Short mmCIF file of N, CA and C in Angstrom, two decimals:
data_model
loop_
_atom_site.label_atom_id
_atom_site.label_comp_id
_atom_site.label_asym_id
_atom_site.label_seq_id
_atom_site.Cartn_x
_atom_site.Cartn_y
_atom_site.Cartn_z
N MET A 1 -6.17 22.44 14.15
CA MET A 1 -7.07 22.14 13.05
C MET A 1 -7.53 20.68 13.18
N THR A 2 -8.80 20.44 13.03
CA THR A 2 -9.34 19.08 13.13
C THR A 2 -9.04 18.29 11.85
N ILE A 3 -9.27 17.00 11.93
CA ILE A 3 -9.10 16.14 10.75
C ILE A 3 -10.01 16.63 9.61
N ASN A 4 -11.26 16.91 9.93
CA ASN A 4 -12.19 17.35 8.87
C ASN A 4 -11.81 18.71 8.32
N GLU A 5 -11.32 19.62 9.16
CA GLU A 5 -10.87 20.92 8.65
C GLU A 5 -9.68 20.76 7.72
N THR A 6 -8.78 19.86 8.06
CA THR A 6 -7.63 19.59 7.19
C THR A 6 -8.09 18.98 5.87
N GLN A 7 -9.03 18.05 5.93
CA GLN A 7 -9.55 17.45 4.70
C GLN A 7 -10.22 18.50 3.82
N ASP A 8 -11.00 19.37 4.44
CA ASP A 8 -11.69 20.43 3.69
C ASP A 8 -10.67 21.36 3.02
N GLU A 9 -9.57 21.64 3.71
CA GLU A 9 -8.52 22.48 3.14
C GLU A 9 -7.91 21.80 1.91
N ILE A 10 -7.66 20.51 2.01
CA ILE A 10 -7.11 19.76 0.87
C ILE A 10 -8.08 19.78 -0.31
N ILE A 11 -9.36 19.55 -0.03
CA ILE A 11 -10.39 19.56 -1.08
C ILE A 11 -10.39 20.92 -1.78
N GLU A 12 -10.32 21.97 -1.01
CA GLU A 12 -10.31 23.33 -1.58
C GLU A 12 -9.08 23.54 -2.47
N GLU A 13 -7.93 23.05 -2.03
CA GLU A 13 -6.70 23.18 -2.83
C GLU A 13 -6.87 22.46 -4.17
N PHE A 14 -7.47 21.28 -4.15
CA PHE A 14 -7.62 20.50 -5.37
C PHE A 14 -8.70 21.06 -6.29
N GLU A 15 -9.66 21.79 -5.75
CA GLU A 15 -10.70 22.40 -6.60
C GLU A 15 -10.10 23.40 -7.57
N GLY A 16 -8.97 24.00 -7.20
CA GLY A 16 -8.31 24.95 -8.09
C GLY A 16 -7.52 24.28 -9.21
N LEU A 17 -7.41 22.96 -9.15
CA LEU A 17 -6.67 22.20 -10.16
C LEU A 17 -7.65 21.33 -10.93
N THR A 18 -8.09 21.82 -12.08
CA THR A 18 -9.13 21.10 -12.82
C THR A 18 -8.56 19.99 -13.71
N ASP A 19 -7.33 20.11 -14.12
CA ASP A 19 -6.71 19.12 -14.99
C ASP A 19 -5.99 18.08 -14.13
N TRP A 20 -6.15 16.79 -14.50
CA TRP A 20 -5.54 15.75 -13.67
C TRP A 20 -4.03 15.71 -13.78
N MET A 21 -3.47 16.20 -14.83
CA MET A 21 -2.00 16.29 -14.91
C MET A 21 -1.50 17.29 -13.87
N ASP A 22 -2.23 18.39 -13.69
CA ASP A 22 -1.87 19.38 -12.66
C ASP A 22 -2.03 18.77 -11.26
N ARG A 23 -3.07 17.98 -11.07
CA ARG A 23 -3.29 17.34 -9.77
C ARG A 23 -2.19 16.34 -9.46
N TYR A 24 -1.80 15.55 -10.45
CA TYR A 24 -0.70 14.60 -10.24
C TYR A 24 0.59 15.35 -9.90
N ALA A 25 0.86 16.43 -10.62
CA ALA A 25 2.06 17.22 -10.35
C ALA A 25 2.03 17.78 -8.92
N TYR A 26 0.86 18.23 -8.49
CA TYR A 26 0.71 18.75 -7.13
C TYR A 26 0.94 17.65 -6.10
N ILE A 27 0.39 16.48 -6.35
CA ILE A 27 0.57 15.34 -5.44
C ILE A 27 2.06 14.99 -5.33
N ILE A 28 2.75 14.98 -6.46
CA ILE A 28 4.19 14.69 -6.46
C ILE A 28 4.93 15.76 -5.66
N ASP A 29 4.55 17.03 -5.84
CA ASP A 29 5.18 18.11 -5.07
C ASP A 29 4.95 17.92 -3.57
N LEU A 30 3.75 17.47 -3.20
CA LEU A 30 3.47 17.22 -1.78
C LEU A 30 4.39 16.14 -1.22
N GLY A 31 4.67 15.15 -2.02
CA GLY A 31 5.58 14.09 -1.59
C GLY A 31 6.96 14.62 -1.23
N ASN A 32 7.37 15.67 -1.93
CA ASN A 32 8.68 16.26 -1.65
C ASN A 32 8.71 17.03 -0.34
N THR A 33 7.54 17.26 0.27
CA THR A 33 7.49 17.97 1.55
C THR A 33 7.64 17.04 2.75
N LEU A 34 7.59 15.72 2.50
CA LEU A 34 7.75 14.79 3.62
C LEU A 34 9.15 14.92 4.21
N PRO A 35 9.23 14.90 5.55
CA PRO A 35 10.56 14.90 6.17
C PRO A 35 11.32 13.64 5.77
N ASP A 36 12.64 13.73 5.81
CA ASP A 36 13.46 12.56 5.49
C ASP A 36 13.11 11.40 6.40
N PHE A 37 12.99 10.23 5.82
CA PHE A 37 12.68 9.02 6.55
C PHE A 37 14.00 8.31 6.84
N PRO A 38 14.28 8.02 8.09
CA PRO A 38 15.56 7.38 8.41
C PRO A 38 15.73 6.03 7.72
N GLU A 39 16.87 5.83 7.13
CA GLU A 39 17.16 4.55 6.46
C GLU A 39 17.02 3.38 7.42
N ALA A 40 17.36 3.61 8.70
CA ALA A 40 17.28 2.55 9.71
C ALA A 40 15.83 2.09 9.92
N ASP A 41 14.86 2.94 9.57
CA ASP A 41 13.44 2.59 9.73
C ASP A 41 12.86 1.91 8.49
N LYS A 42 13.64 1.78 7.45
CA LYS A 42 13.16 1.09 6.24
C LYS A 42 13.34 -0.41 6.45
N THR A 43 12.52 -0.91 7.37
CA THR A 43 12.59 -2.31 7.78
C THR A 43 11.35 -3.06 7.30
N PRO A 44 11.40 -4.37 7.27
CA PRO A 44 10.21 -5.15 6.89
C PRO A 44 9.00 -4.87 7.79
N GLU A 45 9.25 -4.54 9.06
CA GLU A 45 8.15 -4.25 9.99
C GLU A 45 7.40 -2.98 9.60
N ASN A 46 8.09 -2.03 9.00
CA ASN A 46 7.47 -0.76 8.61
C ASN A 46 7.01 -0.73 7.16
N LEU A 47 7.31 -1.79 6.42
CA LEU A 47 6.92 -1.88 5.01
C LEU A 47 5.44 -2.26 4.91
N ILE A 48 4.70 -1.54 4.09
CA ILE A 48 3.27 -1.77 3.95
C ILE A 48 3.04 -2.88 2.93
N GLU A 49 2.37 -3.93 3.35
CA GLU A 49 2.03 -5.03 2.47
C GLU A 49 0.85 -4.62 1.59
N GLY A 50 0.88 -5.03 0.34
CA GLY A 50 -0.24 -4.75 -0.56
C GLY A 50 -0.03 -3.55 -1.46
N CYS A 51 1.11 -2.91 -1.33
CA CYS A 51 1.41 -1.76 -2.19
C CYS A 51 2.27 -2.22 -3.37
N GLN A 52 1.99 -1.65 -4.52
CA GLN A 52 2.75 -1.96 -5.73
C GLN A 52 4.19 -1.47 -5.57
N SER A 53 4.35 -0.29 -5.03
CA SER A 53 5.68 0.24 -4.76
C SER A 53 5.99 0.05 -3.27
N ARG A 54 7.18 0.39 -2.89
CA ARG A 54 7.55 0.21 -1.49
C ARG A 54 7.14 1.45 -0.70
N VAL A 55 6.42 1.22 0.39
CA VAL A 55 5.96 2.28 1.29
C VAL A 55 6.28 1.85 2.70
N TRP A 56 6.86 2.79 3.45
CA TRP A 56 7.17 2.54 4.85
C TRP A 56 6.42 3.56 5.70
N ILE A 57 5.81 3.08 6.78
CA ILE A 57 5.18 3.97 7.75
C ILE A 57 5.61 3.50 9.13
N ALA A 58 6.18 4.43 9.89
CA ALA A 58 6.57 4.15 11.27
C ALA A 58 5.78 5.09 12.18
N ALA A 59 5.55 4.63 13.40
CA ALA A 59 4.77 5.44 14.35
C ALA A 59 5.42 5.41 15.72
N GLN A 60 5.26 6.51 16.42
CA GLN A 60 5.68 6.56 17.82
C GLN A 60 4.74 7.48 18.58
N ARG A 61 4.62 7.22 19.87
CA ARG A 61 3.73 7.99 20.73
C ARG A 61 4.40 9.28 21.13
N GLU A 62 3.68 10.38 21.03
CA GLU A 62 4.17 11.69 21.44
C GLU A 62 3.44 12.12 22.70
N ALA A 63 3.85 13.23 23.25
CA ALA A 63 3.17 13.78 24.43
C ALA A 63 1.73 14.11 24.07
N GLY A 64 0.85 13.98 25.05
CA GLY A 64 -0.56 14.26 24.80
C GLY A 64 -1.28 13.14 24.09
N ASP A 65 -0.70 11.95 24.10
CA ASP A 65 -1.30 10.76 23.50
C ASP A 65 -1.42 10.82 21.98
N LYS A 66 -0.73 11.73 21.36
CA LYS A 66 -0.78 11.82 19.90
C LYS A 66 0.23 10.87 19.29
N ILE A 67 -0.09 10.42 18.08
CA ILE A 67 0.80 9.51 17.35
C ILE A 67 1.53 10.32 16.28
N LYS A 68 2.84 10.18 16.29
CA LYS A 68 3.68 10.84 15.29
C LYS A 68 4.07 9.79 14.26
N PHE A 69 3.70 10.03 13.01
CA PHE A 69 4.04 9.12 11.93
C PHE A 69 5.19 9.66 11.12
N GLU A 70 5.98 8.76 10.59
CA GLU A 70 6.98 9.07 9.58
C GLU A 70 6.70 8.13 8.42
N ALA A 71 6.88 8.61 7.22
CA ALA A 71 6.55 7.78 6.06
C ALA A 71 7.44 8.12 4.87
N ASP A 72 7.51 7.16 3.97
CA ASP A 72 8.28 7.35 2.75
C ASP A 72 7.83 6.32 1.72
N SER A 73 8.14 6.59 0.47
CA SER A 73 7.87 5.65 -0.62
C SER A 73 8.95 5.82 -1.67
N ASP A 74 9.16 4.77 -2.44
CA ASP A 74 10.14 4.84 -3.53
C ASP A 74 9.50 5.28 -4.84
N ALA A 75 8.19 5.56 -4.83
CA ALA A 75 7.48 6.03 -6.03
C ALA A 75 6.96 7.44 -5.79
N LEU A 76 7.17 8.33 -6.73
CA LEU A 76 6.83 9.74 -6.54
C LEU A 76 5.35 9.99 -6.24
N ILE A 77 4.48 9.40 -7.03
CA ILE A 77 3.04 9.64 -6.84
C ILE A 77 2.58 9.06 -5.51
N VAL A 78 3.09 7.90 -5.16
CA VAL A 78 2.71 7.25 -3.90
C VAL A 78 3.24 8.06 -2.71
N LYS A 79 4.42 8.60 -2.85
CA LYS A 79 4.98 9.45 -1.79
C LYS A 79 4.07 10.66 -1.56
N GLY A 80 3.51 11.20 -2.63
CA GLY A 80 2.57 12.31 -2.49
C GLY A 80 1.28 11.89 -1.81
N ILE A 81 0.80 10.71 -2.13
CA ILE A 81 -0.42 10.19 -1.48
C ILE A 81 -0.16 9.98 0.00
N VAL A 82 1.01 9.44 0.33
CA VAL A 82 1.39 9.27 1.73
C VAL A 82 1.45 10.63 2.42
N ALA A 83 1.98 11.64 1.73
CA ALA A 83 2.06 12.98 2.32
C ALA A 83 0.66 13.51 2.63
N LEU A 84 -0.31 13.24 1.77
CA LEU A 84 -1.69 13.66 2.04
C LEU A 84 -2.22 12.96 3.29
N LEU A 85 -1.99 11.65 3.40
CA LEU A 85 -2.43 10.92 4.59
C LEU A 85 -1.76 11.45 5.84
N MET A 86 -0.47 11.75 5.76
CA MET A 86 0.25 12.28 6.91
C MET A 86 -0.30 13.64 7.32
N ARG A 87 -0.62 14.44 6.34
CA ARG A 87 -1.16 15.78 6.62
C ARG A 87 -2.47 15.68 7.41
N VAL A 88 -3.28 14.70 7.06
CA VAL A 88 -4.59 14.53 7.70
C VAL A 88 -4.48 13.81 9.05
N LEU A 89 -3.63 12.78 9.13
CA LEU A 89 -3.66 11.88 10.30
C LEU A 89 -2.47 11.99 11.25
N ASN A 90 -1.43 12.71 10.87
CA ASN A 90 -0.27 12.81 11.74
C ASN A 90 -0.57 13.70 12.95
N ASP A 91 0.04 13.37 14.06
CA ASP A 91 -0.12 14.13 15.32
C ASP A 91 -1.56 14.16 15.79
N ARG A 92 -2.21 13.02 15.69
CA ARG A 92 -3.60 12.86 16.17
C ARG A 92 -3.63 11.78 17.24
N THR A 93 -4.67 11.78 18.04
CA THR A 93 -4.85 10.73 19.04
C THR A 93 -5.39 9.48 18.35
N PRO A 94 -5.24 8.32 18.99
CA PRO A 94 -5.83 7.11 18.41
C PRO A 94 -7.33 7.26 18.15
N ASP A 95 -8.06 7.86 19.08
CA ASP A 95 -9.50 8.03 18.89
C ASP A 95 -9.81 8.92 17.68
N GLU A 96 -9.04 9.97 17.50
CA GLU A 96 -9.26 10.84 16.34
C GLU A 96 -9.04 10.06 15.04
N ILE A 97 -7.97 9.29 14.99
CA ILE A 97 -7.65 8.51 13.79
C ILE A 97 -8.73 7.48 13.52
N LEU A 98 -9.08 6.72 14.55
CA LEU A 98 -10.05 5.64 14.37
C LEU A 98 -11.45 6.16 14.09
N GLY A 99 -11.76 7.36 14.54
CA GLY A 99 -13.09 7.92 14.31
C GLY A 99 -13.20 8.75 13.05
N SER A 100 -12.12 8.82 12.29
CA SER A 100 -12.13 9.68 11.10
C SER A 100 -12.76 8.98 9.90
N ASP A 101 -13.40 9.79 9.09
CA ASP A 101 -13.92 9.37 7.79
C ASP A 101 -13.08 10.10 6.76
N LEU A 102 -12.25 9.39 6.06
CA LEU A 102 -11.33 10.03 5.11
C LEU A 102 -12.03 10.32 3.79
N TYR A 103 -12.95 11.25 3.84
CA TYR A 103 -13.76 11.60 2.68
C TYR A 103 -13.00 12.39 1.62
N PHE A 104 -11.87 12.98 1.98
CA PHE A 104 -11.13 13.79 1.01
C PHE A 104 -10.65 12.95 -0.17
N ILE A 105 -10.38 11.67 0.06
CA ILE A 105 -9.86 10.80 -1.00
C ILE A 105 -10.84 10.73 -2.17
N GLU A 106 -12.11 10.57 -1.84
CA GLU A 106 -13.13 10.52 -2.88
C GLU A 106 -13.44 11.92 -3.43
N LYS A 107 -13.51 12.91 -2.54
CA LYS A 107 -13.89 14.27 -2.95
C LYS A 107 -12.90 14.89 -3.93
N ILE A 108 -11.61 14.56 -3.81
CA ILE A 108 -10.64 15.14 -4.75
C ILE A 108 -10.51 14.29 -6.01
N GLY A 109 -11.24 13.17 -6.05
CA GLY A 109 -11.22 12.31 -7.23
C GLY A 109 -10.06 11.35 -7.29
N LEU A 110 -9.33 11.25 -6.18
CA LEU A 110 -8.14 10.40 -6.17
C LEU A 110 -8.49 8.94 -6.38
N LYS A 111 -9.53 8.48 -5.70
CA LYS A 111 -9.90 7.07 -5.77
C LYS A 111 -10.17 6.61 -7.21
N GLU A 112 -10.86 7.44 -7.97
CA GLU A 112 -11.21 7.04 -9.34
C GLU A 112 -10.07 7.23 -10.32
N HIS A 113 -9.01 7.94 -9.94
CA HIS A 113 -7.89 8.17 -10.84
C HIS A 113 -6.65 7.36 -10.48
N LEU A 114 -6.79 6.43 -9.56
CA LEU A 114 -5.68 5.54 -9.23
C LEU A 114 -5.88 4.20 -9.91
N SER A 115 -4.78 3.57 -10.26
CA SER A 115 -4.88 2.21 -10.81
C SER A 115 -5.37 1.30 -9.68
N PRO A 116 -5.92 0.14 -10.02
CA PRO A 116 -6.38 -0.78 -8.97
C PRO A 116 -5.29 -1.15 -7.96
N THR A 117 -4.06 -1.33 -8.43
CA THR A 117 -2.99 -1.70 -7.50
C THR A 117 -2.64 -0.53 -6.58
N ARG A 118 -2.63 0.69 -7.11
CA ARG A 118 -2.36 1.86 -6.26
C ARG A 118 -3.51 2.09 -5.28
N SER A 119 -4.72 1.84 -5.75
CA SER A 119 -5.89 1.97 -4.87
C SER A 119 -5.81 0.97 -3.72
N ASN A 120 -5.42 -0.26 -4.03
CA ASN A 120 -5.22 -1.27 -2.99
C ASN A 120 -4.12 -0.84 -2.01
N GLY A 121 -3.08 -0.23 -2.54
CA GLY A 121 -1.99 0.27 -1.69
C GLY A 121 -2.47 1.36 -0.75
N LEU A 122 -3.32 2.24 -1.25
CA LEU A 122 -3.88 3.31 -0.41
C LEU A 122 -4.69 2.71 0.73
N VAL A 123 -5.50 1.71 0.43
CA VAL A 123 -6.29 1.03 1.46
C VAL A 123 -5.35 0.39 2.48
N ALA A 124 -4.26 -0.21 2.02
CA ALA A 124 -3.30 -0.85 2.91
C ALA A 124 -2.61 0.17 3.82
N MET A 125 -2.31 1.36 3.28
CA MET A 125 -1.69 2.41 4.08
C MET A 125 -2.63 2.87 5.20
N VAL A 126 -3.89 3.11 4.83
CA VAL A 126 -4.88 3.54 5.83
C VAL A 126 -5.06 2.46 6.88
N LYS A 127 -5.11 1.21 6.44
CA LYS A 127 -5.28 0.10 7.38
C LYS A 127 -4.11 0.04 8.37
N GLN A 128 -2.89 0.24 7.88
CA GLN A 128 -1.73 0.20 8.78
C GLN A 128 -1.77 1.36 9.78
N ILE A 129 -2.15 2.54 9.33
CA ILE A 129 -2.27 3.69 10.24
C ILE A 129 -3.31 3.38 11.31
N HIS A 130 -4.43 2.78 10.91
CA HIS A 130 -5.47 2.38 11.87
C HIS A 130 -4.94 1.32 12.83
N ASN A 131 -4.14 0.38 12.32
CA ASN A 131 -3.56 -0.64 13.18
C ASN A 131 -2.66 -0.03 14.26
N TYR A 132 -1.86 0.95 13.87
CA TYR A 132 -1.04 1.65 14.86
C TYR A 132 -1.94 2.32 15.91
N ALA A 133 -2.98 2.99 15.45
CA ALA A 133 -3.89 3.68 16.38
C ALA A 133 -4.56 2.69 17.33
N LYS A 134 -4.98 1.54 16.80
CA LYS A 134 -5.60 0.51 17.64
C LYS A 134 -4.62 -0.02 18.68
N ALA A 135 -3.39 -0.24 18.27
CA ALA A 135 -2.37 -0.75 19.18
C ALA A 135 -2.10 0.24 20.32
N TYR A 136 -1.97 1.53 19.98
CA TYR A 136 -1.74 2.52 21.03
C TYR A 136 -2.96 2.68 21.93
N LYS A 137 -4.13 2.55 21.36
CA LYS A 137 -5.36 2.63 22.17
C LYS A 137 -5.42 1.45 23.14
N MET A 138 -5.04 0.27 22.68
CA MET A 138 -5.03 -0.89 23.57
C MET A 138 -4.04 -0.70 24.70
N LEU A 139 -2.90 -0.10 24.42
CA LEU A 139 -1.93 0.17 25.47
C LEU A 139 -2.51 1.13 26.52
N ASP A 140 -3.32 2.08 26.04
CA ASP A 140 -3.95 3.04 26.94
C ASP A 140 -4.93 2.37 27.89
N SER A 141 -5.59 1.31 27.43
CA SER A 141 -6.63 0.69 28.23
C SER A 141 -6.07 -0.28 29.27
N LYS A 142 -4.78 -0.52 29.22
CA LYS A 142 -4.17 -1.45 30.18
C LYS A 142 -3.82 -0.76 31.47
#
């Protein structure tokens, strides 16, 4: 499934949830689907700067040039937002990540329903994922 197909699937799932309390509950449930994040990876290097709550994202290169991300947060709603990002961007190549337009964030109304600090945190998470993709792409060009 492509990044855009995954985003479209998420948009479709959210269209069935018209009330924002239901959407928040769904986002929290998605956070519970994240695999366990190793305590050893909860390091300052993996901590995302600019987030109100603590968010960790770690990356490693997998076969086929894909990047495997692991992520966690100490806040339920943020953990769900991270789970959405992981669903869209995990196991992708650097080019796929860097060439993606994450339109699902606006289409599901998430951007307008986040506090300014949570919105800044979302931007910081996406930026860090892009930074990992850029770093792996640079390694490829050497």
